[in-house]
Coordinates of C-alpha atoms and ligand atoms in Angstrom, one line a residue:
X201 CA 24.7 -17.3 0.6
X202 CA 22.2 -18.4 3.3
X203 CA 22.4 -21.9 4.6
X204 CA 19.6 -23.2 6.7
X205 CA 19.9 -26.5 8.6
X206 CA 17.0 -28.3 10.2
X207 CA 15.4 -25.2 11.5
X208 CA 12.6 -25.7 13.9
X209 CA 10.3 -23.4 15.9
X210 CA 7.9 -25.1 18.3
X211 CA 5.4 -23.1 20.3
X212 CA 4.2 -24.8 23.5
X213 CA 1.0 -23.7 25.0
X214 CA 0.0 -25.8 27.9
X215 CA -0.1 -29.3 26.6
X216 CA -0.5 -28.3 23.0
X217 CA 2.6 -28.2 20.8
X218 CA 2.5 -26.2 17.5
X219 CA 5.3 -27.1 15.1
X220 CA 5.3 -23.7 13.3
X221 CA 8.5 -24.7 11.5
X222 CA 9.3 -28.4 11.5
X223 CA 12.8 -29.1 10.2
X224 CA 13.6 -26.8 7.3
X225 CA 16.8 -27.2 5.4
X226 CA 17.5 -24.9 2.5
X227 CA 20.3 -23.0 0.8
X228 CA 19.5 -19.5 -0.7
X229 CA 22.0 -18.2 -3.2
X230 CA 23.2 -14.6 -3.2
X231 CA 21.1 -12.4 -5.5
X232 CA 18.2 -14.8 -5.6
X233 CA 14.6 -13.5 -5.7
X234 CA 12.9 -16.2 -3.7
X235 CA 9.2 -16.6 -3.2
X236 CA 7.9 -18.4 -0.2
X237 CA 4.3 -19.7 -0.5
X238 CA 2.0 -22.0 1.3
X239 CA -1.4 -21.9 3.0
X240 CA -2.2 -19.8 6.0
X241 CA -0.5 -21.2 9.1
X242 CA 2.1 -23.1 7.1
X243 CA 5.0 -21.3 8.7
X244 CA 6.0 -18.6 6.2
X245 CA 6.1 -15.7 8.6
X246 CA 7.9 -17.9 11.2
X247 CA 10.6 -18.8 8.7
X248 CA 11.1 -15.1 7.7
X249 CA 11.3 -14.0 11.3
X250 CA 13.9 -16.6 12.1
X251 CA 16.0 -15.7 9.1
X252 CA 15.6 -12.0 9.9
X253 CA 16.7 -12.4 13.5
X254 CA 13.3 -11.2 14.7
X255 CA 12.6 -14.5 16.5
X256 CA 14.7 -17.4 17.9
X257 CA 14.3 -21.0 16.7
X258 CA 13.8 -24.0 19.0
X259 CA 16.7 -25.6 17.2
X260 CA 18.6 -25.5 13.9
X261 CA 21.3 -23.4 12.3
X262 CA 21.4 -20.4 10.0
X263 CA 24.7 -19.5 8.3
X264 CA 25.0 -16.3 6.3
X265 CA 28.2 -16.0 4.2
X266 CA 29.9 -18.4 6.6
X267 CA 28.7 -16.7 9.8
X268 CA 26.6 -18.6 12.3
X269 CA 24.1 -15.7 12.9
X270 CA 22.2 -17.5 15.7
X271 CA 25.4 -17.7 17.7
X272 CA 25.8 -13.9 17.7
X273 CA 25.4 -11.9 20.9
X274 CA 22.4 -9.6 21.1
X275 CA 24.5 -6.6 20.2
X276 CA 26.0 -8.4 17.3
X277 CA 22.6 -9.4 16.1
X278 CA 21.4 -5.7 16.3
X279 CA 24.4 -4.7 14.2
X280 CA 23.8 -7.5 11.7
X281 CA 20.2 -6.4 11.3
X282 CA 21.3 -2.8 10.8
X283 CA 24.1 -3.5 8.4
X284 CA 22.9 -6.5 6.5
X285 CA 19.2 -6.9 6.6
X286 CA 16.2 -4.9 5.4
X287 CA 12.5 -5.5 6.1
X288 CA 9.2 -4.7 4.4
X289 CA 6.0 -5.6 6.2
X290 CA 2.4 -6.1 5.1
X291 CA 1.3 -3.1 7.1
X292 CA 4.2 -0.8 6.0
X293 CA 5.2 -0.2 9.7
X294 CA 6.1 3.4 9.1
X295 CA 6.5 5.7 12.1
X296 CA 3.3 7.8 12.0
X297 CA 4.7 11.0 13.4
X298 CA 7.7 11.2 11.1
X299 CA 7.7 12.5 7.6
X300 CA 8.4 10.4 4.6
X301 CA 11.9 11.7 4.5
X302 CA 12.5 11.1 8.2
X303 CA 11.1 7.6 7.9
X304 CA 13.4 6.7 5.1
X305 CA 16.4 8.3 6.9
X306 CA 15.8 6.5 10.1
X307 CA 17.8 3.2 9.6
X308 CA 20.7 5.2 8.1
X309 CA 20.7 7.6 11.1
X310 CA 20.8 4.6 13.5
X311 CA 24.0 3.4 11.8
X312 CA 25.9 6.6 12.5
X313 CA 28.5 5.9 9.8
X314 CA 27.4 8.7 7.5
X315 CA 27.0 12.4 8.1
X316 CA 23.5 13.8 8.4
X317 CA 24.0 15.6 5.1
X318 CA 25.1 12.3 3.4
X319 CA 22.1 10.5 4.9
X320 CA 19.8 13.2 3.6
X321 CA 21.3 12.9 0.2
X322 CA 21.1 9.1 0.1
X323 CA 17.5 9.2 1.3
X324 CA 16.5 11.8 -1.2
X325 CA 18.2 9.7 -3.9
X326 CA 16.1 6.7 -3.0
X327 CA 12.9 8.7 -2.8
X328 CA 13.7 9.9 -6.3
X329 CA 14.2 6.3 -7.3
X330 CA 10.7 5.4 -6.1
X331 CA 9.1 8.6 -7.5
X332 CA 8.0 10.1 -4.2
X333 CA 10.3 13.2 -3.8
X334 CA 7.3 15.5 -4.0
X335 CA 5.9 13.8 -0.9
X336 CA 9.0 13.9 1.2
X337 CA 7.6 16.2 3.8
X338 CA 4.2 14.5 4.1
X339 CA 3.2 12.2 6.9
X340 CA 2.5 8.5 6.1
X341 CA -1.2 8.8 6.6
X342 CA -1.3 11.4 3.9
X343 CA -0.2 8.8 1.3
X344 CA -2.0 6.0 -0.4
X345 CA -1.3 2.4 0.7
X346 CA 0.9 1.8 -2.4
X347 CA 2.9 5.0 -1.8
X348 CA 3.4 4.0 1.9
X349 CA 4.6 0.6 0.8
X350 CA 7.1 2.2 -1.6
X351 CA 8.3 4.4 1.3
X352 CA 8.8 1.4 3.4
X353 CA 10.8 -0.2 0.6
X354 CA 12.9 2.9 0.4
X355 CA 13.5 2.8 4.1
X356 CA 14.6 -0.9 3.8
X357 CA 16.9 0.0 1.0
X358 CA 18.6 3.1 2.3
X359 CA 21.3 1.0 4.1
X360 CA 21.7 -1.2 1.0
X361 CA 21.1 -4.4 2.9
X362 CA 22.5 -7.7 1.5
X363 CA 19.2 -9.4 2.2
X364 CA 15.7 -7.9 1.9
X365 CA 12.8 -9.7 3.7
X366 CA 9.2 -9.0 2.6
X367 CA 6.2 -10.6 4.3
X368 CA 3.2 -10.3 2.0
X369 CA 4.2 -6.7 1.0
X370 CA 1.2 -6.5 -1.4
X371 CA -1.4 -7.9 0.9
X372 CA -3.1 -4.5 1.3
X373 CA -2.6 -3.3 -2.2
X374 CA -4.6 -3.4 -5.4
X375 CA -3.1 -5.2 -8.4
X376 CA -1.7 -2.0 -10.0
X377 CA 0.1 -1.0 -6.8
X378 CA 1.2 -4.5 -6.2
X379 CA 2.8 -4.6 -9.7
X380 CA 4.6 -1.3 -8.9
X381 CA 6.0 -2.8 -5.7
X382 CA 7.0 -6.0 -7.4
X383 CA 8.6 -4.1 -10.3
X384 CA 10.6 -2.1 -7.7
X385 CA 11.8 -5.3 -6.0
X386 CA 12.7 -6.7 -9.4
X387 CA 14.8 -3.6 -10.3
X388 CA 16.5 -3.6 -6.9
X389 CA 17.4 -7.2 -7.4
X390 CA 18.7 -6.6 -10.9
X391 CA 20.7 -3.5 -10.1
X392 CA 22.0 -4.2 -6.7
X393 CA 22.1 -8.0 -6.7
X394 CA 20.3 -8.0 -3.4
X395 CA 18.9 -11.3 -2.2
X396 CA 15.1 -10.9 -1.8
X397 CA 13.0 -13.3 0.2
X398 CA 9.4 -12.6 -0.2
X399 CA 6.3 -14.3 1.2
X400 CA 3.3 -14.3 -1.1
X401 CA -0.1 -15.8 -1.4
X402 CA -0.9 -14.6 -4.9
X403 CA -0.3 -16.9 -7.8
X404 CA 0.6 -14.2 -10.3
X405 CA 3.5 -13.0 -8.1
X406 CA 5.4 -16.1 -9.4
X407 CA 6.0 -14.1 -12.6
X408 CA 8.7 -12.4 -10.6
X409 CA 10.4 -15.1 -8.6
X410 CA 13.6 -17.0 -9.6
X411 CA 12.6 -19.8 -7.3
X412 CA 9.6 -20.8 -5.3
X413 CA 9.6 -22.7 -2.0
X414 CA 6.3 -24.0 -0.8
X415 CA 5.6 -24.8 2.9
X416 CA 3.0 -27.0 4.4
X417 CA 2.7 -27.6 8.1
X418 CA 6.1 -26.2 8.8
X419 CA 7.9 -28.3 6.2
X420 CA 9.1 -27.7 2.6
X421 CA 6.8 -29.6 0.2
X422 CA 8.3 -28.2 -3.0
X423 CA 11.3 -26.2 -4.1
X424 CA 11.9 -25.4 -7.7
X425 CA 13.4 -23.0 -10.1
X426 CA 11.0 -20.6 -11.7
X427 CA 11.2 -18.7 -15.0
X428 CA 10.2 -15.1 -14.2
X429 CA 7.7 -13.9 -16.8
X430 CA 7.0 -10.3 -16.1
X431 CA 4.5 -8.5 -18.3
Ligands
ATP520 N1 3.3 -16.6 18.9 C1 2.7 -17.8 18.6 N2 2.3 -18.6 19.5 C2 1.7 -19.8 19.2 N3 1.6 -20.2 17.9 C3 2.0 -19.4 16.9 C4 2.6 -18.2 17.2 N4 3.0 -17.6 16.0 C5 2.6 -18.5 15.0 N5 2.0 -19.6 15.6 C6 1.5 -20.7 14.9 O1 2.5 -21.2 14.0 C7 2.0 -21.7 12.8 C8 2.7 -20.9 11.6 O2 2.4 -19.5 11.7 P1 2.9 -18.5 10.6 O3 2.5 -17.1 11.1 O4 4.3 -18.7 10.4 O5 2.0 -18.9 9.3 P2 2.0 -18.2 7.9 O6 2.3 -19.2 6.9 O7 2.8 -16.9 7.9 O8 0.4 -17.9 7.8 P3 -0.3 -16.6 7.1 O9 -0.4 -16.9 5.6 O10 -1.7 -16.7 7.7 O11 0.4 -15.4 7.4 C9 0.5 -21.4 12.9 O12 -0.1 -22.6 13.2 C10 0.4 -20.4 14.0 O13 -0.9 -20.5 14.6
MG521 MG1 2.3 -14.9 7.7

């Protein structure tokens, strides 16, 4: 469970103050597939970065399974990210000079709690899962956008994180590839009970979410249960 209390992120530039996140209080249940929506500039990415420990708030608290994650040391935060969190970005963020297999293995190698053989096996398994085994020795640029995004999901999943963050993961994909990516998130969520927090602009993505939180000017303006209606 993620408990967020009065979270704020204020950017100060000279005399101008931008309240990117302006007092967000929210509880996210374990296993929830949560959609975050709102207009451009409403604070969606800011919220995701704060929850993912990729940025620091101006004030507020974030408690994950009873742990105050903003109170952790830098080292503890790094470990928390590595063991508990997974990230999928709009631009895939794959390492261009590494093969598909190497990209997927990377977070598992960083953890150093599995042998290299085990990491290979796990990575291969997850590539199989996303249907890209035959591309394992290719470089990211040799894949389509949709394939690259599936690789980035595989990379996020290899450590079986408790929480998966995705910031507009379908922004650069056509509707067929978007659906493939969303179906993959749905299956992961069903099978592994992962909490997934996904930022989205697209109205039809709500077919997948259990709950939708809408932001406006850094504040929550609506928060409601949603009945997923996948085609
Ligand atoms: N590094 C920064 N410095 C100053 N202001 C920032 C910075 N990052 C974000 N902001 C401001 O904070 C507000 C929220 O930005 P954020 O990126 O969270 O919006 P968003 O909802 O993700 O928008 P989009 O849909 O366009 O991605 C915006 O007004 C933005 O200009
Ligand atoms: Mg954004």
